[in-house]
CSV table of C-alpha atoms in Angstrom, one decimal:
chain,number,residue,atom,x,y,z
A,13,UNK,CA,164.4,113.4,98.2
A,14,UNK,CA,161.9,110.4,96.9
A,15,UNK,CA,160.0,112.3,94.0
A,16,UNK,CA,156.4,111.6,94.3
A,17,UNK,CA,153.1,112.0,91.7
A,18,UNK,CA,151.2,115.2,93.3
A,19,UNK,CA,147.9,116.5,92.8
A,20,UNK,CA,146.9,119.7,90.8
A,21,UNK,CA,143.7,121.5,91.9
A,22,UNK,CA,140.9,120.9,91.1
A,23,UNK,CA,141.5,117.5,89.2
A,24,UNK,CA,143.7,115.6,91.6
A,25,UNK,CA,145.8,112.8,90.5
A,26,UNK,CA,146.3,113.2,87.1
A,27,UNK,CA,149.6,111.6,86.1
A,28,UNK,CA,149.3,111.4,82.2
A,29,UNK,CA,147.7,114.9,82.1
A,30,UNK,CA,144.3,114.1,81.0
A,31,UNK,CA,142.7,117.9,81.9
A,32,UNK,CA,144.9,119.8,80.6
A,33,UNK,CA,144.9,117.9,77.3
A,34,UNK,CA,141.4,118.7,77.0
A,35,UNK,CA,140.3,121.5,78.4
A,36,UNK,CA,141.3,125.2,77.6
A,37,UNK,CA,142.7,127.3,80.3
A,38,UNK,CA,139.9,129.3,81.0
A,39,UNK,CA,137.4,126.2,81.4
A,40,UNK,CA,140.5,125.1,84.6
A,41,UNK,CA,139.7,128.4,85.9
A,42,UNK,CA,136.0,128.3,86.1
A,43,UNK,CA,136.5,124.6,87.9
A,44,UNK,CA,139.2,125.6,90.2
A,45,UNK,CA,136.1,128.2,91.4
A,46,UNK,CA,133.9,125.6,91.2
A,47,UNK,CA,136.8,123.6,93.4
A,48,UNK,CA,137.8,126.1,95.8
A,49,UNK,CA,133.6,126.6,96.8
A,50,UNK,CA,133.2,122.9,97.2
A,51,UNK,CA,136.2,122.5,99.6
A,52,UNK,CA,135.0,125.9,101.6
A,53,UNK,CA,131.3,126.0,101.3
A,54,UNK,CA,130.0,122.6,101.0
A,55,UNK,CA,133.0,120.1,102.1
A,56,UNK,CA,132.5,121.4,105.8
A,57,UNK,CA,128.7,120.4,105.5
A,58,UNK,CA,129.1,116.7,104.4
A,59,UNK,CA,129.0,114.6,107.6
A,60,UNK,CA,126.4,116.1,109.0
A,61,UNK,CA,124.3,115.8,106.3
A,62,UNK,CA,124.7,112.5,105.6
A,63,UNK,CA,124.0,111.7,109.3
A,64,UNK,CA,121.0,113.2,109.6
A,65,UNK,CA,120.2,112.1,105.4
A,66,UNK,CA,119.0,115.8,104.4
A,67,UNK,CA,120.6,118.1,101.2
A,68,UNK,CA,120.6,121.2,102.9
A,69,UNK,CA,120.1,123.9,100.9
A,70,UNK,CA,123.6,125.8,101.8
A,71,UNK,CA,125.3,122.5,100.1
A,72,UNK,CA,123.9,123.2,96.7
A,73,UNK,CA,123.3,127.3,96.8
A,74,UNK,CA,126.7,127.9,96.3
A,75,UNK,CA,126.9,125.9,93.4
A,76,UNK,CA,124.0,127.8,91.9
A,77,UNK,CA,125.3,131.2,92.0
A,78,UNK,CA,128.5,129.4,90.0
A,79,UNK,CA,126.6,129.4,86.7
A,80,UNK,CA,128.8,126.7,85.9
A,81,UNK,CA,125.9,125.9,83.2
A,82,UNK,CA,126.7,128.9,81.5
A,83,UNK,CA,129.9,130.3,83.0
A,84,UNK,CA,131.1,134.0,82.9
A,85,UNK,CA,135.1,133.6,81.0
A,86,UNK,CA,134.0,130.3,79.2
A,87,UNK,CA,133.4,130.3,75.4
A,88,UNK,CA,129.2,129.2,74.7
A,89,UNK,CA,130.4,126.7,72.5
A,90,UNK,CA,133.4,124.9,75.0
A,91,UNK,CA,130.8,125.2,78.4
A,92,UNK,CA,128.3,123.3,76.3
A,93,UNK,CA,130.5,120.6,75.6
A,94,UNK,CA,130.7,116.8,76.9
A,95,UNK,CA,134.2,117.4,77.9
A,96,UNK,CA,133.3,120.3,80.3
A,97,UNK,CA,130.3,119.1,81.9
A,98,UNK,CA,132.1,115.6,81.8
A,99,UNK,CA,134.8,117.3,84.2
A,100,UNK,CA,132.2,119.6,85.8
A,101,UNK,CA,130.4,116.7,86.9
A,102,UNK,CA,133.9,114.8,87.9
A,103,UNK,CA,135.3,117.6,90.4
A,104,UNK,CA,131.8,117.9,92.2
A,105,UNK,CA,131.9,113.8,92.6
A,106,UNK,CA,135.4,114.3,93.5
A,107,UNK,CA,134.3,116.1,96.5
A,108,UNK,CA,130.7,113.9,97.1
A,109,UNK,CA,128.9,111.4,94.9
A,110,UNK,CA,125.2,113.0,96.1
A,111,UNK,CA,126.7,116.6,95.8
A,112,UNK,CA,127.0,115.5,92.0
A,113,UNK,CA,124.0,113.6,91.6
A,114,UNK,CA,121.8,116.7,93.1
A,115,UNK,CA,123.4,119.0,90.7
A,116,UNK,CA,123.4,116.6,87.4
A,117,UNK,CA,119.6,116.3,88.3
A,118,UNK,CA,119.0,119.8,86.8
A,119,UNK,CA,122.3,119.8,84.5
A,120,UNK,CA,122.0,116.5,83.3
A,121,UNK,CA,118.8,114.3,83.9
A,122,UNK,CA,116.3,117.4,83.8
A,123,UNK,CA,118.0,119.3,81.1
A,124,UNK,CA,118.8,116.8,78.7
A,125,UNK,CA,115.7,115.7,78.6
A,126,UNK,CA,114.1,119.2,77.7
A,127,UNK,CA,116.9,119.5,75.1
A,128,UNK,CA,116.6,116.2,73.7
A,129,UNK,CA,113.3,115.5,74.0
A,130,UNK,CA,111.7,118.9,74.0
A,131,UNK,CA,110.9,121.2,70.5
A,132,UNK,CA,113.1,123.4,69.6
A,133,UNK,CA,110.8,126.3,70.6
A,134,UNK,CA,110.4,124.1,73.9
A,135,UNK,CA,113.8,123.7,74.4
A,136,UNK,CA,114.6,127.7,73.6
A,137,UNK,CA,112.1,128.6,75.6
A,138,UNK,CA,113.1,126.5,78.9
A,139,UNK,CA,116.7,126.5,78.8
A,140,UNK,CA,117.3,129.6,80.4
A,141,UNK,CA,115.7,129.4,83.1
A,142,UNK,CA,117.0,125.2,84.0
A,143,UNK,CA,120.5,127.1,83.6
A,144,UNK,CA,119.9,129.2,86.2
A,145,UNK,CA,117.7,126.7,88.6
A,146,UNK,CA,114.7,129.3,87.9
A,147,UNK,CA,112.9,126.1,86.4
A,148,UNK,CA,114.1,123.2,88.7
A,149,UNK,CA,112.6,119.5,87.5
A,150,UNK,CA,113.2,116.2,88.0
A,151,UNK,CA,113.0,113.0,85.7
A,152,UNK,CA,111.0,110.6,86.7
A,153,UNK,CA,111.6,107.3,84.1
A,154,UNK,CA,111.9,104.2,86.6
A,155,UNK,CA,108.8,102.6,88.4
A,156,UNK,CA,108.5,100.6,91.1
A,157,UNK,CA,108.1,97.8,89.5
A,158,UNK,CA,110.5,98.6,86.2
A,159,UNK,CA,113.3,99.4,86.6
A,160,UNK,CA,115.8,97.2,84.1
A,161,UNK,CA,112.9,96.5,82.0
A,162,UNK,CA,111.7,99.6,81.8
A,163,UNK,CA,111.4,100.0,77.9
A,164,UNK,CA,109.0,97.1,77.7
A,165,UNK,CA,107.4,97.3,80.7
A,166,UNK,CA,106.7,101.1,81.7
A,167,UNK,CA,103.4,101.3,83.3
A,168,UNK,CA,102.5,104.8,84.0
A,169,UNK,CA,99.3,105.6,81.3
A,170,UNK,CA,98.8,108.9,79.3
A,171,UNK,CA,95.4,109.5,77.8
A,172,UNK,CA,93.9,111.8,75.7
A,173,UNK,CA,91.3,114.0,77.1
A,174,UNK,CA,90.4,117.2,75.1
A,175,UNK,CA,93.3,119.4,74.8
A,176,UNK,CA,94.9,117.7,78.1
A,177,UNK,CA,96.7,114.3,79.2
A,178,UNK,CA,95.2,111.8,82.6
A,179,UNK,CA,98.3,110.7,83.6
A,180,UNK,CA,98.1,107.5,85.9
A,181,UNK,CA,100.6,105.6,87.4
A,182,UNK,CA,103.9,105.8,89.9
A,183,UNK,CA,107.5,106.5,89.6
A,184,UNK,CA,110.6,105.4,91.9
A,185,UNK,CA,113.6,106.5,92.8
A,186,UNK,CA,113.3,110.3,91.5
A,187,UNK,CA,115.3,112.1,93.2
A,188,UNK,CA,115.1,115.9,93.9
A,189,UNK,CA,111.3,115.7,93.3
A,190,UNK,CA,111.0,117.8,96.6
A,191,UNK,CA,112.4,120.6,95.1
A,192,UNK,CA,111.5,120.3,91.5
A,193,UNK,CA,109.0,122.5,90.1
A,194,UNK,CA,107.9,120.2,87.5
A,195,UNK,CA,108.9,116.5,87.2
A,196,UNK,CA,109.7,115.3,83.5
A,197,UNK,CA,107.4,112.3,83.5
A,198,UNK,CA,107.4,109.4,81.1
A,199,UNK,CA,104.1,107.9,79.8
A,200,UNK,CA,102.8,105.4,77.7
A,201,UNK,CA,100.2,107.0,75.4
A,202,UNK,CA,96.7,105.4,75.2
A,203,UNK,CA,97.1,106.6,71.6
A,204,UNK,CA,99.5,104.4,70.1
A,205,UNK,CA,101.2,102.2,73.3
A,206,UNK,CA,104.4,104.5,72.6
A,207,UNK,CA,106.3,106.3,75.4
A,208,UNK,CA,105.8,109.7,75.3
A,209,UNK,CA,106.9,112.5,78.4
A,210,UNK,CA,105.2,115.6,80.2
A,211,UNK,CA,106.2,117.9,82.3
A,212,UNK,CA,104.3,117.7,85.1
A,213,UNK,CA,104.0,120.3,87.9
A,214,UNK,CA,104.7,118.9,91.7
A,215,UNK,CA,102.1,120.4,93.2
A,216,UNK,CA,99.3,119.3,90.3
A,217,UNK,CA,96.1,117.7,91.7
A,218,UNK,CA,96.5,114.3,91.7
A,219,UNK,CA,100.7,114.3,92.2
A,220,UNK,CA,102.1,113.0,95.7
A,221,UNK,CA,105.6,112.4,96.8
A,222,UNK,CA,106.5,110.0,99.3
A,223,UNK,CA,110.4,110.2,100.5
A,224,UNK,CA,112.4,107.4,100.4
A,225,UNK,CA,113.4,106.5,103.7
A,226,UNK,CA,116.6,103.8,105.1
A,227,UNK,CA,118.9,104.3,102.4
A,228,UNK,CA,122.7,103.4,103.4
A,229,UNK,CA,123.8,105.3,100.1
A,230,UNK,CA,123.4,108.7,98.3
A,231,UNK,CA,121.8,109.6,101.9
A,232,UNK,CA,122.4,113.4,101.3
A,233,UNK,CA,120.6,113.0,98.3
A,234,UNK,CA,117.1,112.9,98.7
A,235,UNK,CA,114.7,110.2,96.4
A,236,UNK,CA,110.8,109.7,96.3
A,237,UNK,CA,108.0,107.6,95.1
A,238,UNK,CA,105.7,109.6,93.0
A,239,UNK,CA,102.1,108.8,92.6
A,240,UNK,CA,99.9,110.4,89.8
A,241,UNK,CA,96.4,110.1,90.2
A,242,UNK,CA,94.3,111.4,87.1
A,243,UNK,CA,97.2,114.4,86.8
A,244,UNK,CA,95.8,116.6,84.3
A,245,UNK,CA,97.9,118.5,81.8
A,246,UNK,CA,97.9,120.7,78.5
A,247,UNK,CA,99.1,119.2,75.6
A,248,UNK,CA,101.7,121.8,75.9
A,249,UNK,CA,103.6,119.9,78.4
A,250,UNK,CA,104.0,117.5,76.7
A,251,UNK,CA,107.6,117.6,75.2
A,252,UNK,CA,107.1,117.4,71.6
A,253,UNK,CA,110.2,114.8,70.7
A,254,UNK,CA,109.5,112.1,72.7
A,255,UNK,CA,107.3,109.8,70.8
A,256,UNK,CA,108.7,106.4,71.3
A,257,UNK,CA,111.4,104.3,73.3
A,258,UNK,CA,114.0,105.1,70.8
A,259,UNK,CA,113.5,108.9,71.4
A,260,UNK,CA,113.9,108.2,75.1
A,261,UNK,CA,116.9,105.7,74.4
A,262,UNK,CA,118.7,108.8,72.7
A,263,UNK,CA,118.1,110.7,76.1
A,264,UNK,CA,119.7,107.8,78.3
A,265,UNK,CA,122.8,107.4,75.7
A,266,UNK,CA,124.1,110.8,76.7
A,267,UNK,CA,123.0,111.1,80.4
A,268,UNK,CA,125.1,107.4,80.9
A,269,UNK,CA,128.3,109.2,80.2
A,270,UNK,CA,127.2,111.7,83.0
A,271,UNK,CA,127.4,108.3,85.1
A,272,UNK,CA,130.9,107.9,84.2
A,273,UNK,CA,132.3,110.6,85.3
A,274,UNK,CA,130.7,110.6,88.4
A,275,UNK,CA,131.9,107.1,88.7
A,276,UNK,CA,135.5,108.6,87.9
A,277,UNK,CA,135.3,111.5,90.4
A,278,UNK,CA,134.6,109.1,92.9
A,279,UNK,CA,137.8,107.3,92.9
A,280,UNK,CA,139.2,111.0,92.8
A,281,UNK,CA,137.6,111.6,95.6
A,282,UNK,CA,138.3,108.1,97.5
A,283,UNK,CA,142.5,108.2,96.4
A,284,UNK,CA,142.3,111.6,97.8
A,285,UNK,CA,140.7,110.2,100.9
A,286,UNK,CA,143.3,107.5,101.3
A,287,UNK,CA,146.3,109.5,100.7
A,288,UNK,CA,145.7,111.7,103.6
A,289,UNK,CA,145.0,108.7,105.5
A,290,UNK,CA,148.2,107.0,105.2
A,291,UNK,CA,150.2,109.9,105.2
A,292,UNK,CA,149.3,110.6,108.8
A,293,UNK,CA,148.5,107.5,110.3
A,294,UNK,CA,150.9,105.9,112.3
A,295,UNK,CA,151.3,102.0,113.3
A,296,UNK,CA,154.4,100.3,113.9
A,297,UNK,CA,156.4,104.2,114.6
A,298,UNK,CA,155.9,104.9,110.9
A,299,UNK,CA,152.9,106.4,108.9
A,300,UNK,CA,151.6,103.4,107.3
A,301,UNK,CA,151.7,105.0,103.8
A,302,UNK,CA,155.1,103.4,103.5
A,303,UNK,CA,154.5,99.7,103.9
A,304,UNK,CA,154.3,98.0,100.9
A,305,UNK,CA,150.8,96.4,101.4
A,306,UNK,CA,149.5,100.1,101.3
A,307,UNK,CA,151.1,101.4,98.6
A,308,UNK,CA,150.0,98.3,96.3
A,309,UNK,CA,146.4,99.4,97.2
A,310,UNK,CA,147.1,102.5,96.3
A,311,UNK,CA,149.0,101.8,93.3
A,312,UNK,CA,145.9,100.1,92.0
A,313,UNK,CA,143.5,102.6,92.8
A,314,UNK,CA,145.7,104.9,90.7
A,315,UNK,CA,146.0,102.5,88.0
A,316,UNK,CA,141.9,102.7,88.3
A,317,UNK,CA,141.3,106.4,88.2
A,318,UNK,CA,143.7,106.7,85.1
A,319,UNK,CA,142.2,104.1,83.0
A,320,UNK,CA,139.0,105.5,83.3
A,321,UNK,CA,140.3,109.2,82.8
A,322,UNK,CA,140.8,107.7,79.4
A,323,UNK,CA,137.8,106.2,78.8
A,324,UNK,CA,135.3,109.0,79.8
A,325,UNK,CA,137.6,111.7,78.3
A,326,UNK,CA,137.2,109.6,74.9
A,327,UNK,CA,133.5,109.3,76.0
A,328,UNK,CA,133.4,112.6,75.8
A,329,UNK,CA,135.2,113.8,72.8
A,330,UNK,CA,132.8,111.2,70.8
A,331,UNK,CA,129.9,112.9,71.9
A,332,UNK,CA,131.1,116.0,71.2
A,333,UNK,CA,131.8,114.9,67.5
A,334,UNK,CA,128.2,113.5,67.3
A,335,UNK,CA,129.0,109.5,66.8
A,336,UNK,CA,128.7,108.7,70.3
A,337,UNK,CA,126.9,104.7,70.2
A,338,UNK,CA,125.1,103.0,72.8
A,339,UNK,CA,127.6,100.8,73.6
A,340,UNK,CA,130.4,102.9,73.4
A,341,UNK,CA,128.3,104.9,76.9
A,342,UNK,CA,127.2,101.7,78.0
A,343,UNK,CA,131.1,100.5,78.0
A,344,UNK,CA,132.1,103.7,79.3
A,345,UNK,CA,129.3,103.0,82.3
A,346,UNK,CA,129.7,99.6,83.2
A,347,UNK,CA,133.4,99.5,83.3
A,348,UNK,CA,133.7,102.9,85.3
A,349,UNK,CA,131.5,102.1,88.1
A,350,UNK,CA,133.1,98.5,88.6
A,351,UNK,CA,136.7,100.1,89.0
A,352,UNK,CA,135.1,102.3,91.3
A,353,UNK,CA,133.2,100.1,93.3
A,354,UNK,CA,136.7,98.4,93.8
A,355,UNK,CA,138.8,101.6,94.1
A,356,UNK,CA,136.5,102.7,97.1
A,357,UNK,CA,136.9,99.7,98.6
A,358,UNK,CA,140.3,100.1,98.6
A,359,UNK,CA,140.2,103.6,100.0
A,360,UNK,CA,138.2,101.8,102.3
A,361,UNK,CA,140.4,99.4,103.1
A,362,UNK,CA,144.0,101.3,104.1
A,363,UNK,CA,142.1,103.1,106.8
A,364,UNK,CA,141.3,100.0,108.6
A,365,UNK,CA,138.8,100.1,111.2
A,366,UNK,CA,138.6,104.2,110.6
A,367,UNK,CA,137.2,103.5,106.7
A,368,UNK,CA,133.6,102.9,108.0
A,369,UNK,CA,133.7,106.6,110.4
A,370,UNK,CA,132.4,109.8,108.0
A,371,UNK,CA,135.2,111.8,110.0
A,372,UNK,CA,137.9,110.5,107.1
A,373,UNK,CA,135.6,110.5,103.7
A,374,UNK,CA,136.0,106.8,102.6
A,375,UNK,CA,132.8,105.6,104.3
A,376,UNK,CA,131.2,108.3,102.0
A,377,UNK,CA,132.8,107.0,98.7
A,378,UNK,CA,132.5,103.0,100.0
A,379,UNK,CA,128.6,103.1,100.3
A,380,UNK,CA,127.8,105.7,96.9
A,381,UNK,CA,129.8,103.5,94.9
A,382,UNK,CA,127.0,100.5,95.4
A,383,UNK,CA,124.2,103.2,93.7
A,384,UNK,CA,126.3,104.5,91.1
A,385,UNK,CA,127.1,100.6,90.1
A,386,UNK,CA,123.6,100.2,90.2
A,387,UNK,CA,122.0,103.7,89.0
A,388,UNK,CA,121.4,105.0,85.1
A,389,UNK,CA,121.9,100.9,84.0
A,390,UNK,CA,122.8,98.0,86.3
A,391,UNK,CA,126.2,96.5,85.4
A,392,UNK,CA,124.4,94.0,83.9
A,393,UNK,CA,121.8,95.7,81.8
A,394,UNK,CA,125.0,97.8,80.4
A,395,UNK,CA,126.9,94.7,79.4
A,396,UNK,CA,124.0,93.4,77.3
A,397,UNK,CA,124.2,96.5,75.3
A,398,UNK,CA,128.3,96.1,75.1
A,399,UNK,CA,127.4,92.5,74.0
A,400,UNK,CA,125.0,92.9,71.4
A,401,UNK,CA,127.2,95.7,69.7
A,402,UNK,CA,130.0,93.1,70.0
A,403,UNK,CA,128.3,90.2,68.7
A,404,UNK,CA,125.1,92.0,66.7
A,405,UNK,CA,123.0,89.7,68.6
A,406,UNK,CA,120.7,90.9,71.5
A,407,UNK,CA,120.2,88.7,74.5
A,408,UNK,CA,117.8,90.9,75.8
A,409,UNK,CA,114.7,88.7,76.8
């Protein structure tokens, strides 16, 4: 009998053993959970909802009642790690890219920002209820007309009125703003022309949401236009570490390697696809899996998934230690989203006319992996930070 390489739930193909490497065996426990939900719970709910380009609420309720922010079994210090989250956020993109991007908008974007950006007593005070999805948010840093040159160009006023802000201005793209109860929002100050961020109720005077409609990725995932007109908060709200670019730089360094593993989950996901494919399809009275055209494809998507494996479990590990640099997440971003971009294509690919119908996954994986090329720092935004730690010269304009 041919040996072949096999998948272990809940990481899939794995060949040079990344997971268990790096995680104990109580984290692979909590994730085979989290595994076994998506594949009973949410997998079933996927088509349709990208048909009809609504999250429904049964997708990510499950999920919730996981804790997987704070797991039951799982050491505080090992469930607040990179490297858990990092494969947290890998077996949920494994299964769907906007599965992972709903539920990194409260572990990841939302959260990191109150941790990172918020006082201590903020943060202390907050965290415990964004763990449980008590305290839902959003973060809402891109405009509509910023996006790559956001750090210069961020529009959206803060002044000083009293003890309150006037915020003015609109956001793009924020997705889960439906939802949120408060939407992290990113200002400049009238003070001192430095960015500063609030937190920002949804249904404040003055805030309005306008859904995103047509989009031929993430369509389960659900993004809006936000317009703040004289939005009026406490000084309170605003989150007491955010006073300049840099401080909001620091917040985008660690949710980039958040990116990367979704990008990594997603060829997961779309070599999962695939394999099931070929191994059933017939053409030629043979399942196509064994012609030598397929397997090449497959091969590389392989070769692929592994090499990023590396590169986000290193991520990971850096961050963990504390000496995590821009362009080591940058790197770690741009070079994980192009492999999957082509990996998905791949997947794509081998199911031949079949790749483009929801019924076998790959259309799924084919269209996300365009946003998450494009989302948390274009391709080429990400290679200008690669290149100026490279060369210590910035070609930023």
């Amino acid at each position: 009998m041919v040996p072949t390489l096999t998948t272990a739930a809940p990481f899939g193909f794995d060949p040079l053993g990344y997971a268990p490497a790096h995680l104990s065996a109580a984290a692979r426990a909590v994730l085979t959970r989290l595994d076994d939900t998506l594949r009973a719970d949410v997998a079933p709910l996927l088509a349709e909802a990208w048909e009809r380009a609504t999250l429904p609420p049964a997708a990510l309720d499950p999920l919730i009642d996981l804790a997987l922010m704070s797991p039951a079994g799982l050491e505080a210090a090992e469930a607040s790690s990179s490297m858990f989250s990092g494969y947290r956020t890998f077996v949920l993109a494994r299964t769907d890219v906007s599965i992972a991007t709903a539920y990194n908008a409260q572990s990841g974007l939302f959260r990191t920002a109150v941790r990172r950006g918020g006082t201590r007593q903020q943060a202390d005070a907050l965290d415990p209820d964004i763990r449980s999805f008590a305290l839902r948010g959003a973060f809402a840093l891109t405009e509509p007309d910023h996006g790559s040159d956001i750090a210069g160009g961020l529009a959206t006023r803060a002044r000083r009125d009293g003890d309150d802000w006037v915020i003015d201005g609109a956001k793009r793209w924020i997705g889960g703003a439906d939802t949120a109860h408060v939407l992290v929002v990113f200002a400049r100050s009238d003070r001192d022309g430095e960015i500063t961020a609030f937190l920002v109720p949804r249904e404040a005077p003055g805030v309005r949401l306008v859904r995103i409609e047509g989009k031929t990725s993430l369509r389960t995932m659900q993004n809006f236009d936000v317009h703040l007109d004289g939005v009026r908060v406490p000084e309170a709200s605003r989150l007491g570490r955010v006073a300049s670019w840099r401080d909001v730089a620091e917040i985008l360094r660690a949710l980039r390697s958040d990116v990367a593993w979704i990008a990594t989950g997603l060829q997961a996901g779309a070599l999962d696809a695939a394999v099931a494919y070929v191994r059933e399809r017939e053409q030629f009275g043979r399942p196509i899996g064994g012609f030598q055209l397929v397997q090449e494809k497959l091969a590389r998507m392989l070769g692929n998934l592994t090499a990023s494996l590396g590169i986000v479990t290193r991520l990971s590990a850096l961050q963990d230690d504390g000496t995590l640099r821009d362009e080591d997440s940058a790197l770690a971003k741009m070079q994980t989203a192009r492999l999957a971009r082509e990996s998905a294509a791949l997947g794509r690919e081998v199911q031949g006319g079949n790749g483009i119908l929801l019924t076998h996954d790959a259309a799924r994986f084919f269209a996300d992996a365009e946003a998450v090329y494009s989302y948390e720092g274009t391709h080429e935004m990400t290679s200008l930070i690669v290149g100026r730690g490279i060369t210590g010269v910035s070609a930023f304009v």
